[in-house]
mmCIF file of C-alpha atoms in Angstrom:
data_model
loop_
_atom_site.group_PDB
_atom_site.id
_atom_site.type_symbol
_atom_site.label_atom_id
_atom_site.label_comp_id
_atom_site.label_asym_id
_atom_site.label_seq_id
_atom_site.Cartn_x
_atom_site.Cartn_y
_atom_site.Cartn_z
ATOM 1 C CA UNK G 1 -24.639 72.957 -29.766
ATOM 2 C CA UNK G 2 -22.637 71.778 -26.776
ATOM 3 C CA UNK G 3 -22.047 74.161 -23.971
ATOM 4 C CA UNK G 4 -18.542 74.067 -22.354
ATOM 5 C CA UNK G 5 -18.799 74.267 -18.574
ATOM 6 C CA UNK G 6 -15.955 76.753 -18.266
ATOM 7 C CA UNK G 7 -17.621 79.105 -20.717
ATOM 8 C CA UNK G 8 -20.840 78.823 -18.880
ATOM 9 C CA UNK G 9 -19.350 79.825 -15.630
ATOM 10 C CA UNK G 10 -17.623 82.790 -17.220
ATOM 11 C CA UNK G 11 -20.967 83.885 -18.908
ATOM 12 C CA UNK G 12 -23.271 82.981 -16.111
ATOM 13 C CA UNK G 13 -26.229 85.365 -15.590
ATOM 14 C CA UNK G 14 -27.226 86.766 -12.190
ATOM 15 C CA UNK G 15 -29.615 84.482 -10.274
ATOM 16 C CA UNK G 16 -33.335 85.303 -10.404
ATOM 17 C CA UNK G 17 -36.299 83.836 -8.588
ATOM 18 C CA UNK G 18 -36.738 80.206 -9.512
ATOM 19 C CA UNK G 19 -39.762 79.571 -11.847
ATOM 20 C CA UNK G 20 -41.804 76.454 -11.829
ATOM 21 C CA UNK G 21 -39.555 73.797 -13.333
ATOM 22 C CA UNK G 22 -40.115 70.177 -14.370
ATOM 23 C CA UNK G 23 -37.470 67.499 -14.292
ATOM 24 C CA UNK G 24 -37.607 65.101 -17.268
ATOM 25 C CA UNK G 25 -35.741 61.950 -18.055
ATOM 26 C CA UNK G 26 -35.479 60.478 -21.618
ATOM 27 C CA UNK G 27 -34.267 56.908 -21.793
ATOM 28 C CA UNK G 28 -33.023 55.532 -25.072
ATOM 29 C CA UNK G 29 -33.405 51.845 -26.198
ATOM 30 C CA UNK G 30 -30.507 49.347 -25.941
ATOM 31 C CA UNK G 31 -31.382 46.006 -24.388
ATOM 32 C CA UNK G 32 -28.887 44.898 -21.816
ATOM 33 C CA UNK G 33 -27.202 48.333 -21.919
ATOM 34 C CA UNK G 34 -30.201 49.703 -20.016
ATOM 35 C CA UNK G 35 -28.451 48.896 -16.697
ATOM 36 C CA UNK G 36 -26.615 52.059 -17.252
ATOM 37 C CA UNK G 37 -29.828 54.084 -17.016
ATOM 38 C CA UNK G 38 -30.694 52.389 -13.829
ATOM 39 C CA UNK G 39 -27.377 53.539 -12.305
ATOM 40 C CA UNK G 40 -27.936 57.212 -13.623
ATOM 41 C CA UNK G 41 -31.493 57.245 -12.070
ATOM 42 C CA UNK G 42 -30.110 55.886 -8.737
ATOM 43 C CA UNK G 43 -27.484 58.407 -8.511
ATOM 44 C CA UNK G 44 -29.792 61.303 -9.216
ATOM 45 C CA UNK G 45 -32.429 59.943 -6.899
ATOM 46 C CA UNK G 46 -29.949 59.664 -4.072
ATOM 47 C CA UNK G 47 -29.092 63.407 -4.515
ATOM 48 C CA UNK G 48 -32.809 64.489 -4.482
ATOM 49 C CA UNK G 49 -33.421 64.793 -8.249
ATOM 50 C CA UNK G 50 -36.703 63.136 -8.897
ATOM 51 C CA UNK G 51 -38.438 63.040 -12.228
ATOM 52 C CA UNK G 52 -41.817 64.792 -13.003
ATOM 53 C CA UNK G 53 -41.929 63.060 -16.413
ATOM 54 C CA UNK G 54 -40.309 60.028 -17.844
ATOM 55 C CA UNK G 55 -40.046 59.231 -21.514
ATOM 56 C CA UNK G 56 -38.687 55.968 -22.823
ATOM 57 C CA UNK G 57 -38.478 53.430 -25.719
ATOM 58 C CA UNK G 58 -37.505 49.833 -25.624
ATOM 59 C CA UNK G 59 -35.493 49.000 -22.520
ATOM 60 C CA UNK G 60 -35.767 52.787 -21.679
ATOM 61 C CA UNK G 61 -39.584 52.262 -21.646
ATOM 62 C CA UNK G 62 -39.184 49.308 -19.081
ATOM 63 C CA UNK G 63 -36.861 51.443 -16.831
ATOM 64 C CA UNK G 64 -39.148 54.331 -17.143
ATOM 65 C CA UNK G 65 -42.224 52.330 -16.263
ATOM 66 C CA UNK G 66 -40.458 50.668 -13.174
ATOM 67 C CA UNK G 67 -39.864 54.169 -11.877
ATOM 68 C CA UNK G 68 -43.156 55.790 -12.672
ATOM 69 C CA UNK G 69 -45.071 52.678 -11.610
ATOM 70 C CA UNK G 70 -43.766 52.596 -8.032
ATOM 71 C CA UNK G 71 -43.940 54.941 -4.966
ATOM 72 C CA UNK G 72 -40.674 56.917 -4.324
ATOM 73 C CA UNK G 73 -39.590 54.585 -1.557
ATOM 74 C CA UNK G 74 -39.955 51.439 -3.788
ATOM 75 C CA UNK G 75 -38.352 52.619 -7.048
ATOM 76 C CA UNK G 76 -34.765 51.744 -6.563
ATOM 77 C CA UNK G 77 -35.581 48.310 -5.068
ATOM 78 C CA UNK G 78 -37.840 47.550 -8.093
ATOM 79 C CA UNK G 79 -35.111 48.528 -10.583
ATOM 80 C CA UNK G 80 -32.628 46.447 -8.654
ATOM 81 C CA UNK G 81 -35.075 43.435 -8.710
ATOM 82 C CA UNK G 82 -35.552 43.726 -12.516
ATOM 83 C CA UNK G 83 -31.954 43.893 -13.275
ATOM 84 C CA UNK G 84 -30.979 41.113 -10.832
ATOM 85 C CA UNK G 85 -33.725 38.894 -12.256
ATOM 86 C CA UNK G 86 -32.525 39.169 -15.940
ATOM 87 C CA UNK G 87 -28.793 38.790 -15.119
ATOM 88 C CA UNK G 88 -27.037 35.699 -16.478
ATOM 89 C CA UNK G 89 -23.796 33.968 -15.430
ATOM 90 C CA UNK G 90 -21.302 33.628 -18.191
ATOM 91 C CA UNK G 91 -20.759 29.859 -18.621
ATOM 92 C CA UNK G 92 -17.227 28.637 -18.283
ATOM 93 C CA UNK G 93 -15.942 32.190 -18.254
ATOM 94 C CA UNK G 94 -13.890 31.769 -15.124
ATOM 95 C CA UNK G 95 -12.141 28.680 -16.720
ATOM 96 C CA UNK G 96 -10.977 30.439 -19.947
ATOM 97 C CA UNK G 97 -7.322 31.489 -20.177
ATOM 98 C CA UNK G 98 -6.359 35.150 -20.686
ATOM 99 C CA UNK G 99 -6.079 34.521 -24.356
ATOM 100 C CA UNK G 100 -9.790 33.440 -24.335
ATOM 101 C CA UNK G 101 -11.117 36.763 -22.970
ATOM 102 C CA UNK G 102 -12.261 38.025 -26.345
ATOM 103 C CA UNK G 103 -14.671 35.186 -26.490
ATOM 104 C CA UNK G 104 -16.296 35.646 -23.159
ATOM 105 C CA UNK G 105 -18.833 38.244 -24.222
ATOM 106 C CA UNK G 106 -19.849 35.725 -26.973
ATOM 107 C CA UNK G 107 -20.639 33.040 -24.472
ATOM 108 C CA UNK G 108 -23.110 35.369 -22.718
ATOM 109 C CA UNK G 109 -24.612 36.395 -25.965
ATOM 110 C CA UNK G 110 -24.901 32.762 -27.049
ATOM 111 C CA UNK G 111 -26.626 31.940 -23.783
ATOM 112 C CA UNK G 112 -29.158 34.760 -24.187
ATOM 113 C CA UNK G 113 -29.744 33.849 -27.846
ATOM 114 C CA UNK G 114 -30.315 30.091 -27.295
ATOM 115 C CA UNK G 115 -31.755 29.882 -23.855
ATOM 116 C CA UNK G 116 -33.431 33.309 -23.508
ATOM 117 C CA UNK G 117 -33.192 35.648 -20.471
ATOM 118 C CA UNK G 118 -35.276 34.785 -17.349
ATOM 119 C CA UNK G 119 -38.140 37.081 -16.673
ATOM 120 C CA UNK G 120 -37.719 38.687 -20.025
ATOM 121 C CA UNK G 121 -37.979 36.358 -23.048
ATOM 122 C CA UNK G 122 -37.530 32.700 -24.193
ATOM 123 C CA UNK G 123 -37.119 30.993 -27.430
ATOM 124 C CA UNK G 124 -40.218 29.878 -29.373
ATOM 125 C CA UNK G 125 -40.573 26.150 -29.907
ATOM 126 C CA UNK G 126 -40.367 24.999 -32.587
ATOM 127 C CA UNK G 127 -37.703 27.619 -33.518
ATOM 128 C CA UNK G 128 -38.820 30.208 -35.997
ATOM 129 C CA UNK G 129 -36.007 30.127 -38.464
ATOM 130 C CA UNK G 130 -38.270 29.876 -41.517
ATOM 131 C CA UNK G 131 -38.635 33.426 -42.406
ATOM 132 C CA UNK G 132 -41.002 32.668 -45.329
ATOM 133 C CA UNK G 133 -43.631 30.847 -42.988
ATOM 134 C CA UNK G 134 -46.901 32.601 -42.582
ATOM 135 C CA UNK G 135 -47.897 33.294 -39.005
ATOM 136 C CA UNK G 136 -50.316 35.521 -36.931
ATOM 137 C CA UNK G 137 -48.654 38.897 -36.135
ATOM 138 C CA UNK G 138 -48.455 37.955 -32.491
ATOM 139 C CA UNK G 139 -46.199 35.048 -33.257
ATOM 140 C CA UNK G 140 -43.816 36.829 -35.787
ATOM 141 C CA UNK G 141 -40.722 36.510 -33.799
ATOM 142 C CA UNK G 142 -37.902 34.280 -32.724
ATOM 143 C CA UNK G 143 -38.621 34.813 -28.982
ATOM 144 C CA UNK G 144 -41.664 34.896 -26.832
ATOM 145 C CA UNK G 145 -41.900 37.870 -24.276
ATOM 146 C CA UNK G 146 -44.582 36.397 -22.215
ATOM 147 C CA UNK G 147 -42.166 36.189 -19.181
ATOM 148 C CA UNK G 148 -41.746 39.988 -19.410
ATOM 149 C CA UNK G 149 -45.404 40.519 -18.985
ATOM 150 C CA UNK G 150 -45.368 38.521 -15.675
ATOM 151 C CA UNK G 151 -42.287 40.394 -14.619
ATOM 152 C CA UNK G 152 -43.892 43.765 -15.333
ATOM 153 C CA UNK G 153 -47.030 42.713 -13.363
ATOM 154 C CA UNK G 154 -44.920 41.647 -10.462
ATOM 155 C CA UNK G 155 -42.784 44.693 -10.275
ATOM 156 C CA UNK G 156 -45.092 47.627 -11.255
ATOM 157 C CA UNK G 157 -48.131 48.945 -9.430
ATOM 158 C CA UNK G 158 -50.269 49.871 -12.518
ATOM 159 C CA UNK G 159 -52.892 51.490 -10.275
ATOM 160 C CA UNK G 160 -50.176 53.970 -9.020
ATOM 161 C CA UNK G 161 -48.790 54.297 -12.505
ATOM 162 C CA UNK G 162 -52.127 55.349 -13.951
ATOM 163 C CA UNK G 163 -52.844 57.867 -11.233
ATOM 164 C CA UNK G 164 -50.242 59.892 -13.058
ATOM 165 C CA UNK G 165 -48.104 61.095 -10.121
ATOM 166 C CA UNK G 166 -45.240 60.935 -12.462
ATOM 167 C CA UNK G 167 -46.114 61.419 -16.028
ATOM 168 C CA UNK G 168 -45.047 58.460 -18.287
ATOM 169 C CA UNK G 169 -44.647 58.566 -22.121
ATOM 170 C CA UNK G 170 -43.807 55.415 -23.972
ATOM 171 C CA UNK G 171 -42.778 55.491 -27.641
ATOM 172 C CA UNK G 172 -43.649 52.879 -30.289
ATOM 173 C CA UNK G 173 -44.388 52.636 -33.927
ATOM 174 C CA UNK G 174 -47.575 51.431 -35.706
ATOM 175 C CA UNK G 175 -46.698 48.469 -37.892
ATOM 176 C CA UNK G 176 -49.372 49.144 -40.414
ATOM 177 C CA UNK G 177 -49.078 52.915 -40.881
ATOM 178 C CA UNK G 178 -45.373 53.248 -40.076
ATOM 179 C CA UNK G 179 -46.247 56.297 -37.914
ATOM 180 C CA UNK G 180 -44.898 56.896 -34.384
ATOM 181 C CA UNK G 181 -47.203 56.223 -31.490
ATOM 182 C CA UNK G 182 -47.077 57.692 -28.000
ATOM 183 C CA UNK G 183 -48.710 56.032 -24.987
ATOM 184 C CA UNK G 184 -49.128 58.432 -22.099
ATOM 185 C CA UNK G 185 -50.596 57.943 -18.622
ATOM 186 C CA UNK G 186 -51.962 61.576 -18.522
ATOM 187 C CA UNK G 187 -53.107 61.943 -22.148
ATOM 188 C CA UNK G 188 -54.585 58.548 -22.945
ATOM 189 C CA UNK G 189 -58.212 57.906 -22.110
ATOM 190 C CA UNK G 190 -57.452 54.267 -21.225
ATOM 191 C CA UNK G 191 -55.045 53.135 -18.586
ATOM 192 C CA UNK G 192 -51.576 51.928 -19.483
ATOM 193 C CA UNK G 193 -51.045 48.168 -19.209
ATOM 194 C CA UNK G 194 -48.113 45.802 -19.582
ATOM 195 C CA UNK G 195 -48.907 45.544 -23.270
ATOM 196 C CA UNK G 196 -48.089 49.257 -23.753
ATOM 197 C CA UNK G 197 -44.662 48.736 -22.211
ATOM 198 C CA UNK G 198 -44.007 45.563 -24.198
ATOM 199 C CA UNK G 199 -45.107 47.301 -27.372
ATOM 200 C CA UNK G 200 -42.369 49.953 -26.968
ATOM 201 C CA UNK G 201 -39.832 47.189 -26.678
ATOM 202 C CA UNK G 202 -41.032 44.775 -29.383
ATOM 203 C CA UNK G 203 -38.015 44.895 -31.711
ATOM 204 C CA UNK G 204 -38.247 42.514 -34.706
ATOM 205 C CA UNK G 205 -37.433 39.921 -35.590
ATOM 206 C CA UNK G 206 -36.590 39.083 -32.092
ATOM 207 C CA UNK G 207 -39.863 40.147 -30.556
ATOM 208 C CA UNK G 208 -43.332 40.000 -32.121
ATOM 209 C CA UNK G 209 -45.495 43.111 -32.424
ATOM 210 C CA UNK G 210 -47.963 43.771 -29.627
ATOM 211 C CA UNK G 211 -51.669 44.319 -30.214
ATOM 212 C CA UNK G 212 -53.402 47.271 -28.527
ATOM 213 C CA UNK G 213 -56.989 48.300 -29.439
ATOM 214 C CA UNK G 214 -56.843 46.375 -32.764
ATOM 215 C CA UNK G 215 -53.603 47.915 -33.924
ATOM 216 C CA UNK G 216 -50.110 46.324 -33.861
ATOM 217 C CA UNK G 217 -47.014 47.976 -32.605
ATOM 218 C CA UNK G 218 -43.230 47.568 -32.744
ATOM 219 C CA UNK G 219 -40.339 49.010 -30.836
ATOM 220 C CA UNK G 220 -40.258 52.749 -31.051
ATOM 221 C CA UNK G 221 -36.480 52.570 -31.715
ATOM 222 C CA UNK G 222 -37.166 51.582 -35.353
ATOM 223 C CA UNK G 223 -38.479 55.045 -35.925
ATOM 224 C CA UNK G 224 -36.304 56.996 -33.345
ATOM 225 C CA UNK G 225 -34.338 55.500 -30.607
ATOM 226 C CA UNK G 226 -34.279 58.636 -28.529
ATOM 227 C CA UNK G 227 -37.931 60.104 -28.189
ATOM 228 C CA UNK G 228 -36.697 63.697 -27.180
ATOM 229 C CA UNK G 229 -39.157 65.283 -29.541
ATOM 230 C CA UNK G 230 -41.996 64.173 -27.250
ATOM 231 C CA UNK G 231 -40.617 66.576 -24.717
ATOM 232 C CA UNK G 232 -39.570 69.383 -27.030
ATOM 233 C CA UNK G 233 -42.970 69.419 -28.932
ATOM 234 C CA UNK G 234 -45.086 69.191 -25.668
ATOM 235 C CA UNK G 235 -47.732 71.899 -25.659
ATOM 236 C CA UNK G 236 -47.660 72.368 -21.750
ATOM 237 C CA UNK G 237 -44.344 74.239 -21.717
ATOM 238 C CA UNK G 238 -42.639 75.165 -18.543
ATOM 239 C CA UNK G 239 -38.979 75.563 -17.555
ATOM 240 C CA UNK G 240 -37.473 72.180 -18.124
ATOM 241 C CA UNK G 241 -34.454 70.330 -16.900
ATOM 242 C CA UNK G 242 -34.072 67.205 -19.062
ATOM 243 C CA UNK G 243 -31.665 64.341 -18.555
ATOM 244 C CA UNK G 244 -31.207 62.637 -21.869
ATOM 245 C CA UNK G 245 -29.566 59.290 -21.076
ATOM 246 C CA UNK G 246 -28.312 57.459 -24.198
ATOM 247 C CA UNK G 247 -26.926 53.925 -24.469
ATOM 248 C CA UNK G 248 -25.219 54.286 -27.954
ATOM 249 C CA UNK G 249 -22.218 56.500 -28.658
ATOM 250 C CA UNK G 250 -22.282 58.258 -32.077
ATOM 251 C CA UNK G 251 -18.719 59.497 -31.705
ATOM 252 C CA UNK G 252 -16.095 56.769 -31.449
ATOM 253 C CA UNK G 253 -12.758 56.047 -33.203
ATOM 254 C CA UNK G 254 -12.540 54.629 -36.677
ATOM 255 C CA UNK G 255 -12.651 50.866 -36.446
ATOM 256 C CA UNK G 256 -9.522 48.889 -37.258
ATOM 257 C CA UNK G 257 -11.166 45.265 -37.337
ATOM 258 C CA UNK G 258 -14.147 43.882 -39.051
ATOM 259 C CA UNK G 259 -15.701 43.167 -35.667
ATOM 260 C CA UNK G 260 -15.229 46.725 -34.606
ATOM 261 C CA UNK G 261 -16.681 47.794 -37.875
ATOM 262 C CA UNK G 262 -19.950 45.863 -37.224
ATOM 263 C CA UNK G 263 -20.236 47.282 -33.773
ATOM 264 C CA UNK G 264 -19.549 50.906 -35.101
ATOM 265 C CA UNK G 265 -22.340 50.464 -37.638
ATOM 266 C CA UNK G 266 -24.774 49.402 -34.923
ATOM 267 C CA UNK G 267 -23.770 52.290 -32.715
ATOM 268 C CA UNK G 268 -24.472 54.644 -35.489
ATOM 269 C CA UNK G 269 -27.779 52.949 -36.314
ATOM 270 C CA UNK G 270 -29.168 53.255 -32.711
ATOM 271 C CA UNK G 271 -27.278 56.382 -31.495
ATOM 272 C CA UNK G 272 -29.305 59.514 -30.827
ATOM 273 C CA UNK G 273 -30.193 61.563 -33.831
ATOM 274 C CA UNK G 274 -31.681 64.260 -31.770
ATOM 275 C CA UNK G 275 -28.836 66.715 -32.457
ATOM 276 C CA UNK G 276 -30.295 67.014 -36.007
ATOM 277 C CA UNK G 277 -33.551 68.396 -34.537
ATOM 278 C CA UNK G 278 -32.074 70.231 -31.487
ATOM 279 C CA UNK G 279 -30.795 73.098 -33.658
ATOM 280 C CA UNK G 280 -34.312 73.778 -35.135
ATOM 281 C CA UNK G 281 -35.887 73.474 -31.712
ATOM 282 C CA UNK G 282 -33.355 75.933 -30.292
ATOM 283 C CA UNK G 283 -34.065 78.404 -32.983
ATOM 284 C CA UNK G 284 -37.814 77.995 -32.385
ATOM 285 C CA UNK G 285 -37.548 78.327 -28.685
ATOM 286 C CA UNK G 286 -35.355 81.399 -28.894
ATOM 287 C CA UNK G 287 -38.048 82.957 -31.299
ATOM 288 C CA UNK G 288 -40.783 82.085 -28.837
ATOM 289 C CA UNK G 289 -38.989 83.883 -26.108
ATOM 290 C CA UNK G 290 -38.365 86.964 -28.394
ATOM 291 C CA UNK G 291 -42.116 86.996 -29.354
ATOM 292 C CA UNK G 292 -42.971 86.962 -25.574
ATOM 293 C CA UNK G 293 -40.721 89.997 -24.958
ATOM 294 C CA UNK G 294 -42.155 91.645 -28.023
ATOM 295 C CA UNK G 295 -45.624 91.339 -26.792
ATOM 296 C CA UNK G 296 -44.678 93.027 -23.527
ATOM 297 C CA UNK G 297 -43.636 96.155 -25.479
ATOM 298 C CA UNK G 298 -46.568 96.388 -27.944
ATOM 299 C CA UNK G 299 -49.274 99.047 -27.334
ATOM 300 C CA UNK G 300 -52.452 97.408 -26.091
ATOM 301 C CA UNK G 301 -54.374 98.589 -29.229
ATOM 302 C CA UNK G 302 -51.974 96.525 -31.340
ATOM 303 C CA UNK G 303 -51.704 93.471 -29.069
ATOM 304 C CA UNK G 304 -55.497 93.020 -29.308
ATOM 305 C CA UNK G 305 -55.565 92.960 -33.065
ATOM 306 C CA UNK G 306 -56.205 89.431 -34.466
ATOM 307 C CA UNK G 307 -53.081 89.139 -36.556
ATOM 308 C CA UNK G 308 -50.912 90.283 -33.573
ATOM 309 C CA UNK G 309 -52.851 88.048 -31.183
ATOM 310 C CA UNK G 310 -52.074 85.002 -33.252
ATOM 311 C CA UNK G 311 -48.373 85.775 -33.216
ATOM 312 C CA UNK G 312 -48.323 86.629 -29.481
ATOM 313 C CA UNK G 313 -49.937 83.243 -28.679
ATOM 314 C CA UNK G 314 -46.890 81.589 -30.028
ATOM 315 C CA UNK G 315 -44.765 83.360 -27.380
ATOM 316 C CA UNK G 316 -43.197 81.351 -24.512
ATOM 317 C CA UNK G 317 -40.778 82.671 -21.897
ATOM 318 C CA UNK G 318 -39.750 79.210 -20.726
ATOM 319 C CA UNK G 319 -36.255 77.677 -21.192
ATOM 320 C CA UNK G 320 -34.977 74.092 -21.774
ATOM 321 C CA UNK G 321 -31.802 72.763 -20.382
ATOM 322 C CA UNK G 322 -30.814 69.337 -21.715
ATOM 323 C CA UNK G 323 -28.165 67.420 -19.788
ATOM 324 C CA UNK G 324 -26.771 64.693 -22.183
ATOM 325 C CA UNK G 325 -25.255 61.518 -20.867
ATOM 326 C CA UNK G 326 -23.950 58.746 -23.229
ATOM 327 C CA UNK G 327 -22.685 55.454 -22.075
ATOM 328 C CA UNK G 328 -19.368 54.840 -23.611
ATOM 329 C CA UNK G 329 -18.453 51.315 -24.997
ATOM 330 C CA UNK G 330 -16.125 49.284 -22.895
ATOM 331 C CA UNK G 331 -13.127 47.055 -23.796
ATOM 332 C CA UNK G 332 -13.887 43.561 -24.955
ATOM 333 C CA UNK G 333 -17.419 44.350 -25.984
ATOM 334 C CA UNK G 334 -18.709 43.300 -29.380
ATOM 335 C CA UNK G 335 -21.566 44.201 -31.721
ATOM 336 C CA UNK G 336 -23.923 41.994 -29.560
ATOM 337 C CA UNK G 337 -23.181 43.893 -26.373
ATOM 338 C CA UNK G 338 -26.917 44.841 -26.151
ATOM 339 C CA UNK G 339 -27.637 41.024 -25.731
ATOM 340 C CA UNK G 340 -24.940 40.675 -23.144
ATOM 341 C CA UNK G 341 -27.047 40.126 -19.917
ATOM 342 C CA UNK G 342 -24.085 38.619 -17.956
ATOM 343 C CA UNK G 343 -24.078 39.711 -14.394
ATOM 344 C CA UNK G 344 -20.613 41.006 -14.797
ATOM 345 C CA UNK G 345 -21.554 43.356 -17.734
ATOM 346 C CA UNK G 346 -24.737 44.473 -15.982
ATOM 347 C CA UNK G 347 -22.781 45.424 -12.837
ATOM 348 C CA UNK G 348 -20.230 47.426 -14.877
ATOM 349 C CA UNK G 349 -22.874 49.292 -16.771
ATOM 350 C CA UNK G 350 -24.762 50.201 -13.568
ATOM 351 C CA UNK G 351 -21.531 51.379 -11.948
ATOM 352 C CA UNK G 352 -20.823 53.635 -14.971
ATOM 353 C CA UNK G 353 -24.313 54.990 -14.627
ATOM 354 C CA UNK G 354 -23.879 55.651 -10.941
ATOM 355 C CA UNK G 355 -20.599 57.594 -11.773
ATOM 356 C CA UNK G 356 -21.992 59.647 -14.555
ATOM 357 C CA UNK G 357 -25.325 60.247 -12.741
ATOM 358 C CA UNK G 358 -23.351 61.714 -9.739
ATOM 359 C CA UNK G 359 -21.372 63.909 -12.076
ATOM 360 C CA UNK G 360 -24.528 65.226 -13.701
ATOM 361 C CA UNK G 361 -26.086 65.930 -10.309
ATOM 362 C CA UNK G 362 -23.080 67.876 -9.320
ATOM 363 C CA UNK G 363 -23.058 69.757 -12.677
ATOM 364 C CA UNK G 364 -26.782 70.725 -12.216
ATOM 365 C CA UNK G 365 -26.058 72.358 -8.862
ATOM 366 C CA UNK G 366 -23.803 74.828 -10.637
ATOM 367 C CA UNK G 367 -26.216 75.360 -13.447
ATOM 368 C CA UNK G 368 -27.301 79.087 -13.829
ATOM 369 C CA UNK G 369 -30.537 80.249 -15.451
ATOM 370 C CA UNK G 370 -30.333 80.991 -19.189
ATOM 371 C CA UNK G 371 -30.113 84.443 -20.429
ATOM 372 C CA UNK G 372 -33.346 86.094 -21.592
ATOM 373 C CA UNK G 373 -32.564 85.356 -25.242
ATOM 374 C CA UNK G 374 -31.580 81.692 -24.821
ATOM 375 C CA UNK G 375 -34.513 79.320 -24.950
ATOM 376 C CA UNK G 376 -32.665 75.920 -25.270
ATOM 377 C CA UNK G 377 -29.171 74.860 -24.046
ATOM 378 C CA UNK G 378 -27.528 71.428 -24.332
ATOM 379 C CA UNK G 379 -24.916 70.406 -21.782
ATOM 380 C CA UNK G 380 -22.505 67.653 -22.013
ATOM 381 C CA UNK G 381 -21.082 66.435 -18.691
ATOM 382 C CA UNK G 382 -17.450 65.396 -18.515
ATOM 383 C CA UNK G 383 -17.629 61.559 -18.317
ATOM 384 C CA UNK G 384 -13.948 60.804 -18.712
ATOM 385 C CA UNK G 385 -12.097 59.067 -15.830
#
């Protein structure tokens, strides 16, 4: 599935006139790890790669909305304001001896869990530790995300967002039906609101479901933490360059401590499962291109027959290039790293995103068009130091 850069160079096809192409960015969920996505976007934007369409779930939905909901000249500043606003200082970290370093991530996690995160969420009082207590759906959580609603209102221009200059798709799941839900500023009849963004990030039991038009929604990551299918299944097909920015790494060494085992389990739980579907989408897109080519050689009297017409309508000459970036786990991180909002951790993750985003932009400059029989390609950019 993965294309090797050297193999691509050797097998590159001659350049042809550039067709209409859309740039898409797909952002995975992962709480505090989302600072990495902000870094990737900043690096791409600084190199002139702007999105036509943003797709996100959970923290990825917040990052995507901050971008789509602001004019180009304001996007980076709004992202910086959000991540600066949710940053926490690790209490007493500077006073700890070297031997206490393994505990420093825990201090930040404890702070976020007991005091909340400014501009994001706060503990409910009285604390909801009685899991058998009956409550209205909007109160079924340990934390209250009302501060996030105000943050979104402060940092997002919802009039601009709903104009749809950039398409925005947010992924959630319907609590009652268990079916996935998509909120889209170009497809939905009603405008997107802070509630749509909050619904995409309402991960239980931390956050309560969010009500929209009489239905209750939870975090889309419960169903699929990487909503790539939204892009691949879209009916309005055109040549697509998609940046898939994941926060959980599915391929890591076998753990050798119990703590590492818990973190490994969580990584697997939330890592992208899109590779399971990419093979089918690749086959389907290759077939669409073959059908398109077939139609060009059919005699007109055959092409107009109903059974052939239905087949030819499935044809599509467009290609998909997916550039896959995954944030690697760092030393001294534990299984609660997605709750580590310490300023130190956020700075590191953004720096990693800036580095990898720059590498992705450089890679795309060398990207050649797909051969006529290739409908979908996946590219993994070298992220090793």
